[in-house]
mmCIF file of N, CA and C in Angstrom:
data_model
loop_
_atom_site.group_PDB
_atom_site.id
_atom_site.type_symbol
_atom_site.label_atom_id
_atom_site.label_comp_id
_atom_site.label_asym_id
_atom_site.label_seq_id
_atom_site.Cartn_x
_atom_site.Cartn_y
_atom_site.Cartn_z
ATOM 1 N N MET A 1 1.444 -13.767 16.668
ATOM 2 C CA MET A 1 2.460 -13.246 15.929
ATOM 3 C C MET A 1 3.597 -12.873 17.202
ATOM 4 N N SER A 2 4.574 -12.576 16.902
ATOM 5 C CA SER A 2 5.581 -12.282 18.957
ATOM 6 C C SER A 2 5.760 -10.784 18.451
ATOM 7 N N GLU A 3 5.891 -10.331 19.891
ATOM 8 C CA GLU A 3 6.022 -8.603 20.280
ATOM 9 C C GLU A 3 6.923 -7.771 19.062
ATOM 10 N N HIS A 4 7.964 -8.986 19.462
ATOM 11 C CA HIS A 4 9.169 -8.565 18.101
ATOM 12 C C HIS A 4 8.367 -8.089 16.416
ATOM 13 N N HIS A 5 8.186 -9.101 16.092
ATOM 14 C CA HIS A 5 6.947 -9.056 15.158
ATOM 15 C C HIS A 5 6.342 -8.155 14.507
ATOM 16 N N MET A 6 5.748 -7.902 16.061
ATOM 17 C CA MET A 6 4.532 -6.778 15.361
ATOM 18 C C MET A 6 4.864 -5.532 15.973
ATOM 19 N N LEU A 7 6.708 -5.182 16.812
ATOM 20 C CA LEU A 7 7.049 -3.953 16.837
ATOM 21 C C LEU A 7 7.545 -3.243 15.724
ATOM 22 N N ARG A 8 7.763 -4.233 14.919
ATOM 23 C CA ARG A 8 8.559 -4.097 13.535
ATOM 24 C C ARG A 8 7.224 -3.542 12.217
ATOM 25 N N ARG A 9 6.759 -4.377 12.962
ATOM 26 C CA ARG A 9 5.172 -3.891 12.281
ATOM 27 C C ARG A 9 4.740 -2.512 11.902
ATOM 28 N N VAL A 10 3.864 -2.361 14.034
ATOM 29 C CA VAL A 10 4.531 -0.593 13.510
ATOM 30 C C VAL A 10 5.649 0.259 13.576
ATOM 31 N N ALA A 11 6.899 -0.497 14.177
ATOM 32 C CA ALA A 11 7.906 0.847 13.104
ATOM 33 C C ALA A 11 7.391 1.344 11.537
ATOM 34 N N ALA A 12 7.659 0.068 11.382
ATOM 35 C CA ALA A 12 7.342 0.108 9.716
ATOM 36 C C ALA A 12 6.266 1.336 8.612
ATOM 37 N N ALA A 13 5.107 0.370 9.616
ATOM 38 C CA ALA A 13 3.922 1.205 9.269
ATOM 39 C C ALA A 13 3.862 3.040 9.728
ATOM 40 N N GLN A 14 4.871 3.691 10.695
ATOM 41 C CA GLN A 14 5.254 4.791 11.421
ATOM 42 C C GLN A 14 5.692 5.752 10.158
ATOM 43 N N ALA A 15 6.883 4.616 9.926
ATOM 44 C CA ALA A 15 7.862 4.754 9.538
ATOM 45 C C ALA A 15 7.471 5.818 7.393
ATOM 46 N N THR A 16 6.395 4.415 7.166
ATOM 47 C CA THR A 16 5.888 4.384 6.287
ATOM 48 C C THR A 16 5.297 6.200 5.882
ATOM 49 N N LEU A 17 4.771 6.320 7.036
ATOM 50 C CA LEU A 17 3.101 7.792 6.994
ATOM 51 C C LEU A 17 4.844 8.982 7.025
ATOM 52 N N ASP A 18 5.677 9.018 7.998
ATOM 53 C CA ASP A 18 6.663 9.714 8.527
ATOM 54 C C ASP A 18 7.193 10.022 6.931
ATOM 55 N N GLU A 19 7.060 9.195 5.788
ATOM 56 C CA GLU A 19 7.685 9.272 4.368
ATOM 57 C C GLU A 19 7.045 10.220 3.750
ATOM 58 N N PHE A 20 5.866 9.489 3.353
ATOM 59 C CA PHE A 20 4.634 10.075 2.257
ATOM 60 C C PHE A 20 3.865 10.930 3.175
ATOM 61 N N ARG A 21 3.186 11.157 4.531
ATOM 62 C CA ARG A 21 2.501 12.140 4.852
ATOM 63 C C ARG A 21 2.952 13.290 3.997
ATOM 64 N N GLY A 22 2.056 13.986 4.064
ATOM 65 C CA GLY A 22 1.893 15.381 3.419
ATOM 66 C C GLY A 22 2.082 15.105 1.726
ATOM 67 N N GLU A 23 2.851 14.117 1.120
ATOM 68 C CA GLU A 23 3.256 14.464 -0.253
ATOM 69 C C GLU A 23 2.280 14.101 -1.163
ATOM 70 N N PRO A 24 2.362 14.721 -2.266
ATOM 71 C CA PRO A 24 0.801 14.903 -3.313
ATOM 72 C C PRO A 24 0.990 13.639 -3.740
ATOM 73 N N PHE A 25 0.257 13.245 -4.579
ATOM 74 C CA PHE A 25 -0.864 12.195 -5.203
ATOM 75 C C PHE A 25 0.240 12.509 -6.305
ATOM 76 N N ARG A 26 0.666 11.626 -7.019
ATOM 77 C CA ARG A 26 1.370 12.038 -8.290
ATOM 78 C C ARG A 26 2.279 10.944 -9.174
ATOM 79 N N TRP A 27 0.944 10.564 -10.246
ATOM 80 C CA TRP A 27 1.752 8.873 -10.048
ATOM 81 C C TRP A 27 3.099 8.494 -10.789
ATOM 82 N N GLY A 28 2.968 7.705 -10.581
ATOM 83 C CA GLY A 28 4.487 7.290 -11.019
ATOM 84 C C GLY A 28 5.497 7.408 -9.852
ATOM 85 N N HIS A 29 5.580 8.036 -8.344
ATOM 86 C CA HIS A 29 6.339 9.163 -8.359
ATOM 87 C C HIS A 29 5.761 9.200 -6.477
ATOM 88 N N SER A 30 4.553 9.151 -6.368
ATOM 89 C CA SER A 30 4.495 9.243 -4.657
ATOM 90 C C SER A 30 2.621 8.351 -5.236
ATOM 91 N N ASP A 31 2.640 7.410 -5.802
ATOM 92 C CA ASP A 31 0.912 7.434 -5.164
ATOM 93 C C ASP A 31 0.823 5.602 -4.499
ATOM 94 N N CYS A 32 -0.147 5.406 -4.815
ATOM 95 C CA CYS A 32 -0.350 4.463 -3.730
ATOM 96 C C CYS A 32 -0.128 3.753 -4.003
ATOM 97 N N SER A 33 0.196 2.544 -4.836
ATOM 98 C CA SER A 33 1.094 1.594 -5.180
ATOM 99 C C SER A 33 2.865 2.060 -5.124
ATOM 100 N N ARG A 34 3.042 2.291 -4.918
ATOM 101 C CA ARG A 34 4.597 3.816 -3.959
ATOM 102 C C ARG A 34 4.641 3.393 -3.172
ATOM 103 N N LEU A 35 3.474 3.666 -1.823
ATOM 104 C CA LEU A 35 3.341 4.356 -0.674
ATOM 105 C C LEU A 35 3.494 2.463 -0.804
ATOM 106 N N VAL A 36 3.189 1.295 -0.818
ATOM 107 C CA VAL A 36 2.491 0.263 -0.192
ATOM 108 C C VAL A 36 3.857 -0.677 -0.798
ATOM 109 N N ALA A 37 4.317 -0.178 -1.885
ATOM 110 C CA ALA A 37 6.026 -0.450 -1.384
ATOM 111 C C ALA A 37 6.745 -0.445 -0.477
ATOM 112 N N ALA A 38 7.201 0.644 -0.554
ATOM 113 C CA ALA A 38 7.938 0.830 0.059
ATOM 114 C C ALA A 38 7.818 0.083 1.596
ATOM 115 N N HIS A 39 6.693 0.050 2.294
ATOM 116 C CA HIS A 39 6.095 0.122 3.132
ATOM 117 C C HIS A 39 6.123 -1.625 3.299
ATOM 118 N N LEU A 40 6.435 -2.260 1.908
ATOM 119 C CA LEU A 40 6.958 -3.397 2.409
ATOM 120 C C LEU A 40 8.069 -3.845 1.497
ATOM 121 N N ARG A 41 8.884 -2.910 1.255
ATOM 122 C CA ARG A 41 10.608 -3.332 1.505
ATOM 123 C C ARG A 41 11.146 -3.295 2.862
ATOM 124 N N ARG A 42 10.437 -2.138 3.851
ATOM 125 C CA ARG A 42 10.853 -1.940 4.759
ATOM 126 C C ARG A 42 10.457 -3.357 5.789
ATOM 127 N N LEU A 43 10.042 -4.346 4.995
ATOM 128 C CA LEU A 43 9.908 -5.313 6.000
ATOM 129 C C LEU A 43 10.540 -6.556 5.327
ATOM 130 N N GLY A 44 11.414 -6.305 4.217
ATOM 131 C CA GLY A 44 12.337 -7.450 3.454
ATOM 132 C C GLY A 44 11.467 -8.145 2.306
ATOM 133 N N TYR A 45 10.321 -7.098 2.042
ATOM 134 C CA TYR A 45 9.794 -7.470 0.572
ATOM 135 C C TYR A 45 11.088 -7.229 -1.075
ATOM 136 N N LYS A 46 10.947 -7.462 -1.425
ATOM 137 C CA LYS A 46 11.489 -7.468 -3.055
ATOM 138 C C LYS A 46 9.931 -7.191 -3.542
ATOM 139 N N VAL A 47 10.150 -5.885 -3.995
ATOM 140 C CA VAL A 47 9.057 -5.054 -5.210
ATOM 141 C C VAL A 47 9.706 -4.748 -6.077
ATOM 142 N N ARG A 48 9.167 -5.465 -7.142
ATOM 143 C CA ARG A 48 9.661 -5.030 -8.683
ATOM 144 C C ARG A 48 8.699 -3.675 -9.054
ATOM 145 N N LEU A 49 8.754 -2.940 -8.666
ATOM 146 C CA LEU A 49 7.670 -1.057 -9.565
ATOM 147 C C LEU A 49 8.751 -1.079 -11.095
ATOM 148 N N PRO A 50 7.496 -0.078 -11.812
ATOM 149 C CA PRO A 50 8.246 0.075 -12.553
ATOM 150 C C PRO A 50 9.233 1.180 -12.887
ATOM 151 N N ALA A 51 10.105 1.946 -13.595
ATOM 152 C CA ALA A 51 10.946 3.104 -12.851
ATOM 153 C C ALA A 51 10.404 4.638 -12.452
ATOM 154 N N LYS A 52 10.503 4.687 -11.486
ATOM 155 C CA LYS A 52 9.961 5.721 -10.402
ATOM 156 C C LYS A 52 10.103 7.245 -12.483
ATOM 157 N N GLY A 53 8.711 7.576 -12.355
ATOM 158 C CA GLY A 53 8.426 8.932 -13.503
ATOM 159 C C GLY A 53 8.153 7.738 -14.693
ATOM 160 N N SER A 54 7.796 6.739 -14.894
ATOM 161 C CA SER A 54 7.629 5.851 -16.257
ATOM 162 C C SER A 54 6.333 5.856 -16.493
ATOM 163 N N TYR A 55 5.427 5.920 -15.197
ATOM 164 C CA TYR A 55 4.157 7.091 -15.984
ATOM 165 C C TYR A 55 3.698 7.816 -15.336
ATOM 166 N N GLY A 56 3.024 8.983 -15.789
ATOM 167 C CA GLY A 56 2.531 9.669 -15.709
ATOM 168 C C GLY A 56 0.809 9.807 -15.991
ATOM 169 N N THR A 57 0.015 8.949 -15.952
ATOM 170 C CA THR A 57 -1.392 8.928 -16.143
ATOM 171 C C THR A 57 -1.539 7.908 -15.159
ATOM 172 N N ALA A 58 -3.026 7.700 -15.075
ATOM 173 C CA ALA A 58 -3.712 6.424 -14.900
ATOM 174 C C ALA A 58 -3.552 5.383 -16.099
ATOM 175 N N ARG A 59 -3.994 6.017 -17.285
ATOM 176 C CA ARG A 59 -3.878 5.103 -18.612
ATOM 177 C C ARG A 59 -2.968 4.652 -18.524
ATOM 178 N N ALA A 60 -1.962 5.308 -18.612
ATOM 179 C CA ALA A 60 0.003 4.516 -18.468
ATOM 180 C C ALA A 60 0.452 3.908 -17.435
ATOM 181 N N ALA A 61 -0.225 3.770 -16.214
ATOM 182 C CA ALA A 61 -0.062 3.165 -14.808
ATOM 183 C C ALA A 61 -0.830 1.643 -15.328
ATOM 184 N N MET A 62 -1.715 1.994 -15.786
ATOM 185 C CA MET A 62 -2.140 0.800 -16.513
ATOM 186 C C MET A 62 -2.125 -0.378 -17.544
ATOM 187 N N LYS A 63 -1.100 0.685 -18.651
ATOM 188 C CA LYS A 63 -0.397 -0.472 -19.153
ATOM 189 C C LYS A 63 0.614 -0.766 -18.455
ATOM 190 N N GLN A 64 1.154 -0.232 -17.332
ATOM 191 C CA GLN A 64 1.950 -0.993 -16.969
ATOM 192 C C GLN A 64 2.111 -2.128 -16.099
ATOM 193 N N LEU A 65 1.175 -1.597 -15.958
ATOM 194 C CA LEU A 65 0.633 -3.835 -14.274
ATOM 195 C C LEU A 65 -0.137 -4.005 -15.053
ATOM 196 N N ARG A 66 -0.920 -4.455 -16.429
ATOM 197 C CA ARG A 66 -1.530 -5.112 -17.448
ATOM 198 C C ARG A 66 0.470 -5.948 -18.856
ATOM 199 N N GLY A 67 1.607 -4.563 -18.512
ATOM 200 C CA GLY A 67 2.429 -5.327 -18.855
ATOM 201 C C GLY A 67 3.394 -6.587 -18.078
ATOM 202 N N ARG A 68 3.003 -6.945 -17.009
ATOM 203 C CA ARG A 68 3.288 -7.099 -15.787
ATOM 204 C C ARG A 68 2.975 -8.234 -15.325
ATOM 205 N N GLY A 69 1.775 -8.436 -16.959
ATOM 206 C CA GLY A 69 0.484 -9.403 -15.927
ATOM 207 C C GLY A 69 -0.578 -9.336 -15.644
ATOM 208 N N PHE A 70 -0.761 -8.202 -14.532
ATOM 209 C CA PHE A 70 -2.323 -7.924 -13.582
ATOM 210 C C PHE A 70 -2.951 -7.549 -14.074
ATOM 211 N N ALA A 71 -4.365 -7.775 -14.419
ATOM 212 C CA ALA A 71 -4.859 -6.838 -14.556
ATOM 213 C C ALA A 71 -5.499 -6.029 -13.269
ATOM 214 N N THR A 72 -5.062 -6.492 -11.656
ATOM 215 C CA THR A 72 -5.661 -5.241 -10.384
ATOM 216 C C THR A 72 -4.723 -4.686 -9.549
ATOM 217 N N LEU A 73 -4.733 -3.664 -9.014
ATOM 218 C CA LEU A 73 -2.761 -3.531 -8.324
ATOM 219 C C LEU A 73 -3.553 -4.393 -7.297
ATOM 220 N N ALA A 74 -4.394 -5.534 -6.246
ATOM 221 C CA ALA A 74 -4.569 -6.500 -6.016
ATOM 222 C C ALA A 74 -4.602 -7.679 -6.182
ATOM 223 N N ASP A 75 -4.425 -8.039 -7.511
ATOM 224 C CA ASP A 75 -4.127 -8.961 -8.473
ATOM 225 C C ASP A 75 -2.173 -9.191 -7.989
ATOM 226 N N ALA A 76 -2.051 -7.505 -8.093
ATOM 227 C CA ALA A 76 -0.172 -8.533 -8.545
ATOM 228 C C ALA A 76 -0.211 -8.576 -6.812
ATOM 229 N N LEU A 77 -0.927 -8.198 -5.846
ATOM 230 C CA LEU A 77 -0.508 -7.917 -4.011
ATOM 231 C C LEU A 77 -0.404 -9.777 -3.997
ATOM 232 N N ASP A 78 -1.638 -10.159 -4.585
ATOM 233 C CA ASP A 78 -1.821 -11.546 -4.680
ATOM 234 C C ASP A 78 -0.365 -12.366 -5.663
ATOM 235 N N GLY A 79 -0.276 -11.647 -6.427
ATOM 236 C CA GLY A 79 0.858 -12.174 -7.112
ATOM 237 C C GLY A 79 2.092 -12.183 -6.813
ATOM 238 N N MET A 80 2.105 -11.505 -5.702
ATOM 239 C CA MET A 80 3.582 -11.476 -4.434
ATOM 240 C C MET A 80 3.346 -13.028 -3.422
ATOM 241 N N GLY A 81 2.335 -13.429 -3.505
ATOM 242 C CA GLY A 81 2.308 -14.497 -2.308
ATOM 243 C C GLY A 81 1.711 -13.980 -1.197
ATOM 244 N N LEU A 82 1.500 -12.440 -1.346
ATOM 245 C CA LEU A 82 0.581 -11.979 0.047
ATOM 246 C C LEU A 82 -1.014 -13.020 0.412
ATOM 247 N N GLU A 83 -0.736 -13.083 1.455
ATOM 248 C CA GLU A 83 -2.328 -13.590 2.146
ATOM 249 C C GLU A 83 -3.540 -12.771 2.284
ATOM 250 N N ARG A 84 -4.827 -12.931 1.818
ATOM 251 C CA ARG A 84 -6.355 -12.512 1.162
ATOM 252 C C ARG A 84 -6.837 -12.664 3.016
ATOM 253 N N ILE A 85 -7.174 -11.585 2.905
ATOM 254 C CA ILE A 85 -7.459 -11.729 4.821
ATOM 255 C C ILE A 85 -8.638 -10.762 5.314
ATOM 256 N N PRO A 86 -9.473 -11.717 5.560
ATOM 257 C CA PRO A 86 -10.698 -10.111 5.664
ATOM 258 C C PRO A 86 -10.356 -8.761 6.310
ATOM 259 N N PRO A 87 -11.288 -7.509 5.493
ATOM 260 C CA PRO A 87 -10.555 -6.599 5.616
ATOM 261 C C PRO A 87 -10.635 -6.712 7.759
ATOM 262 N N ALA A 88 -11.812 -7.025 8.290
ATOM 263 C CA ALA A 88 -11.485 -6.594 9.037
ATOM 264 C C ALA A 88 -11.033 -8.223 10.919
ATOM 265 N N ALA A 89 -9.616 -8.440 10.006
ATOM 266 C CA ALA A 89 -9.266 -9.372 10.455
ATOM 267 C C ALA A 89 -7.838 -8.318 10.134
ATOM 268 N N ALA A 90 -7.828 -7.212 9.959
ATOM 269 C CA ALA A 90 -5.826 -6.892 9.613
ATOM 270 C C ALA A 90 -6.018 -5.806 10.840
ATOM 271 N N LEU A 91 -5.053 -6.442 10.543
ATOM 272 C CA LEU A 91 -3.531 -5.313 12.087
ATOM 273 C C LEU A 91 -2.764 -4.354 11.429
ATOM 274 N N VAL A 92 -2.190 -3.415 12.323
ATOM 275 C CA VAL A 92 -0.835 -2.863 11.902
ATOM 276 C C VAL A 92 0.535 -3.256 11.299
ATOM 277 N N GLY A 93 0.116 -2.272 9.569
ATOM 278 C CA GLY A 93 1.485 -3.306 8.937
ATOM 279 C C GLY A 93 0.585 -3.760 7.972
ATOM 280 N N ASP A 94 -0.593 -4.938 8.006
ATOM 281 C CA ASP A 94 -0.814 -4.165 6.876
ATOM 282 C C ASP A 94 -1.884 -4.198 5.581
ATOM 283 N N ILE A 95 -1.863 -4.366 4.690
ATOM 284 C CA ILE A 95 -2.186 -3.046 3.999
ATOM 285 C C ILE A 95 -3.985 -3.708 3.449
ATOM 286 N N VAL A 96 -4.314 -2.922 3.058
ATOM 287 C CA VAL A 96 -5.753 -2.712 2.550
ATOM 288 C C VAL A 96 -6.194 -1.652 1.799
ATOM 289 N N GLN A 97 -7.120 -2.380 1.131
ATOM 290 C CA GLN A 97 -8.156 -1.490 -0.127
ATOM 291 C C GLN A 97 -9.095 -1.237 -0.432
ATOM 292 N N GLY A 98 -9.703 0.021 -0.353
ATOM 293 C CA GLY A 98 -11.107 0.837 -0.571
ATOM 294 C C GLY A 98 -11.066 1.572 -2.087
ATOM 295 N N ALA A 99 -11.981 1.166 -1.933
ATOM 296 C CA ALA A 99 -13.132 2.288 -3.284
ATOM 297 C C ALA A 99 -12.102 3.898 -3.617
ATOM 298 N N SER A 100 -12.167 3.633 -4.316
ATOM 299 C CA SER A 100 -11.610 4.727 -5.314
ATOM 300 C C SER A 100 -12.422 5.300 -6.246
ATOM 301 N N GLY A 101 -11.602 6.512 -7.215
ATOM 302 C CA GLY A 101 -13.012 7.013 -8.389
ATOM 303 C C GLY A 101 -12.046 5.983 -9.235
ATOM 304 N N ASP A 102 -11.339 5.748 -9.558
ATOM 305 C CA ASP A 102 -10.029 5.406 -11.273
ATOM 306 C C ASP A 102 -10.474 3.444 -10.529
ATOM 307 N N ALA A 103 -10.047 2.804 -11.829
ATOM 308 C CA ALA A 103 -10.183 1.339 -11.661
ATOM 309 C C ALA A 103 -8.409 0.846 -10.631
ATOM 310 N N PHE A 104 -8.042 1.602 -10.333
ATOM 311 C CA PHE A 104 -7.169 0.636 -9.463
ATOM 312 C C PHE A 104 -7.726 0.024 -7.368
ATOM 313 N N GLY A 105 -8.662 0.781 -7.426
ATOM 314 C CA GLY A 105 -9.040 0.777 -5.890
ATOM 315 C C GLY A 105 -7.807 1.510 -5.090
ATOM 316 N N ALA A 106 -7.964 1.763 -3.985
ATOM 317 C CA ALA A 106 -7.209 2.731 -3.432
ATOM 318 C C ALA A 106 -6.582 2.161 -2.298
ATOM 319 N N LEU A 107 -5.578 1.548 -2.341
ATOM 320 C CA LEU A 107 -4.174 1.084 -1.026
ATOM 321 C C LEU A 107 -3.565 1.960 -0.086
ATOM 322 N N GLY A 108 -3.460 1.461 0.812
ATOM 323 C CA GLY A 108 -2.860 1.665 2.308
ATOM 324 C C GLY A 108 -2.569 0.962 3.126
ATOM 325 N N VAL A 109 -2.000 1.471 3.674
ATOM 326 C CA VAL A 109 -1.402 0.618 5.033
ATOM 327 C C VAL A 109 -1.839 1.335 6.347
ATOM 328 N N LEU A 110 -2.120 -0.660 6.993
ATOM 329 C CA LEU A 110 -2.690 -0.027 8.025
ATOM 330 C C LEU A 110 -2.186 0.649 9.108
ATOM 331 N N LEU A 111 -2.463 1.406 10.276
ATOM 332 C CA LEU A 111 -2.849 1.431 11.271
ATOM 333 C C LEU A 111 -2.863 1.237 13.002
ATOM 334 N N ASP A 112 -2.949 1.926 13.563
ATOM 335 C CA ASP A 112 -4.476 1.680 14.441
ATOM 336 C C ASP A 112 -4.719 2.451 14.869
ATOM 337 N N ASN A 113 -5.969 2.407 15.390
ATOM 338 C CA ASN A 113 -7.142 2.769 16.233
ATOM 339 C C ASN A 113 -8.393 2.683 14.895
ATOM 340 N N GLY A 114 -8.674 2.025 13.803
ATOM 341 C CA GLY A 114 -9.285 1.827 12.781
ATOM 342 C C GLY A 114 -8.416 3.888 11.621
ATOM 343 N N ARG A 115 -7.580 4.054 11.430
ATOM 344 C CA ARG A 115 -7.151 4.829 11.028
ATOM 345 C C ARG A 115 -5.738 3.951 9.964
ATOM 346 N N LEU A 116 -5.056 4.249 7.991
ATOM 347 C CA LEU A 116 -3.989 3.766 7.296
ATOM 348 C C LEU A 116 -3.669 5.622 7.184
ATOM 349 N N VAL A 117 -2.555 4.973 6.076
ATOM 350 C CA VAL A 117 -2.132 5.730 5.934
ATOM 351 C C VAL A 117 -2.273 6.059 4.232
ATOM 352 N N GLY A 118 -2.684 6.222 3.304
ATOM 353 C CA GLY A 118 -3.105 6.159 2.124
ATOM 354 C C GLY A 118 -3.852 7.698 1.441
ATOM 355 N N TYR A 119 -3.946 8.149 -0.068
ATOM 356 C CA TYR A 119 -4.256 8.917 -0.762
ATOM 357 C C TYR A 119 -5.647 8.606 -0.994
ATOM 358 N N HIS A 120 -6.232 10.323 -0.727
ATOM 359 C CA HIS A 120 -7.834 10.458 -0.939
ATOM 360 C C HIS A 120 -7.728 11.314 -1.944
ATOM 361 N N GLU A 121 -8.444 11.347 -1.940
ATOM 362 C CA GLU A 121 -8.703 12.304 -4.093
ATOM 363 C C GLU A 121 -9.419 14.303 -2.903
ATOM 364 N N HIS A 122 -9.596 13.773 -1.438
ATOM 365 C CA HIS A 122 -10.051 15.263 -0.269
ATOM 366 C C HIS A 122 -8.792 15.606 -0.349
ATOM 367 N N ALA A 123 -7.868 15.082 0.265
ATOM 368 C CA ALA A 123 -6.793 15.359 0.929
ATOM 369 C C ALA A 123 -4.975 16.223 0.412
ATOM 370 N N ASP A 124 -4.585 16.686 0.772
ATOM 371 C CA ASP A 124 -3.859 17.545 -0.172
ATOM 372 C C ASP A 124 -2.427 16.675 -0.478
ATOM 373 N N GLY A 125 -2.403 15.756 0.260
ATOM 374 C CA GLY A 125 -0.915 14.562 -0.108
ATOM 375 C C GLY A 125 -1.933 13.774 0.652
ATOM 376 N N ALA A 126 -0.474 12.171 0.660
ATOM 377 C CA ALA A 126 -1.383 11.127 2.132
ATOM 378 C C ALA A 126 -1.193 11.576 2.862
ATOM 379 N N ALA A 127 -2.105 11.184 3.450
ATOM 380 C CA ALA A 127 -3.202 10.722 5.591
ATOM 381 C C ALA A 127 -3.443 10.673 5.910
ATOM 382 N N VAL A 128 -3.339 10.448 6.586
ATOM 383 C CA VAL A 128 -4.209 9.667 8.279
ATOM 384 C C VAL A 128 -5.440 9.388 7.636
ATOM 385 N N LEU A 129 -5.966 8.615 7.736
ATOM 386 C CA LEU A 129 -7.257 8.328 7.151
ATOM 387 C C LEU A 129 -8.215 7.728 7.907
ATOM 388 N N GLN A 130 -10.025 7.391 7.732
ATOM 389 C CA GLN A 130 -10.190 6.365 8.892
ATOM 390 C C GLN A 130 -11.017 5.912 7.968
ATOM 391 N N GLN A 131 -10.987 4.018 8.717
ATOM 392 C CA GLN A 131 -11.382 3.152 7.015
ATOM 393 C C GLN A 131 -12.141 2.878 7.462
ATOM 394 N N VAL A 132 -12.961 3.043 6.200
ATOM 395 C CA VAL A 132 -13.855 3.281 5.674
ATOM 396 C C VAL A 132 -14.540 2.189 4.548
ATOM 397 N N ASP A 133 -15.503 1.095 5.373
ATOM 398 C CA ASP A 133 -15.962 0.100 3.736
ATOM 399 C C ASP A 133 -14.630 0.212 2.662
ATOM 400 N N LEU A 134 -13.807 -1.020 2.742
ATOM 401 C CA LEU A 134 -12.417 -1.809 2.941
ATOM 402 C C LEU A 134 -13.438 -3.037 2.214
ATOM 403 N N ALA A 135 -12.227 -3.209 1.211
ATOM 404 C CA ALA A 135 -12.878 -4.266 0.006
ATOM 405 C C ALA A 135 -12.051 -5.574 0.052
ATOM 406 N N ALA A 136 -10.398 -5.087 0.783
ATOM 407 C CA ALA A 136 -8.836 -6.221 0.814
ATOM 408 C C ALA A 136 -8.693 -5.754 1.855
ATOM 409 N N ALA A 137 -8.134 -7.034 2.486
ATOM 410 C CA ALA A 137 -6.850 -6.983 2.621
ATOM 411 C C ALA A 137 -5.874 -7.487 2.541
ATOM 412 N N TRP A 138 -4.809 -7.587 2.769
ATOM 413 C CA TRP A 138 -3.640 -8.239 2.859
ATOM 414 C C TRP A 138 -2.713 -8.699 4.106
ATOM 415 N N ARG A 139 -2.645 -9.580 4.578
ATOM 416 C CA ARG A 139 -1.368 -10.111 5.620
ATOM 417 C C ARG A 139 -0.084 -9.975 5.000
ATOM 418 N N VAL A 140 0.578 -9.074 6.138
ATOM 419 C CA VAL A 140 2.111 -8.759 5.637
ATOM 420 C C VAL A 140 3.359 -9.673 6.855
ATOM 421 N N GLU A 141 3.639 -10.492 6.367
ATOM 422 C CA GLU A 141 4.433 -11.291 7.360
ATOM 423 C C GLU A 141 5.970 -10.193 7.557
ATOM 424 N N VAL A 142 6.255 -10.067 8.485
ATOM 425 C CA VAL A 142 7.526 -9.766 9.244
ATOM 426 C C VAL A 142 8.941 -10.539 8.689
ATOM 427 N N SER A 143 9.421 -12.409 8.941
ATOM 428 C CA SER A 143 10.133 -12.586 8.264
ATOM 429 C C SER A 143 10.366 -12.779 7.727
ATOM 430 N N ARG A 144 10.998 -11.915 6.517
ATOM 431 C CA ARG A 144 11.524 -12.552 5.507
ATOM 432 C C ARG A 144 12.172 -11.707 5.154
#
């Protein structure tokens, strides 16, 4: 990976952190899928999400996801053509998934030094979190 691409990944991850840090979790407005989508768009991906505010509960979000032909958020990322990688191989700017209290799994964007930006039930809003027990990761390419 070139230095230029790594700098773009770092800048995109920082911009995503700046946009979402402290933003309270709210289905359909500021949730992990919107956080990840904003990050991917910064790196040139076209991401299609339901209109902002079109779902306001976990149940409605799952209905939207299934209506697009995906059983999980992981399936949706796979459907975008993102390459699954071992979580230990993830670099700054890659997408990671950990456990959550719902069927979605918690998505976040890897930062540096074992940290990620994402939502957690014990944080007031999106926050810098320590990565623990990641279940999956996806490589995010810059040249899109």
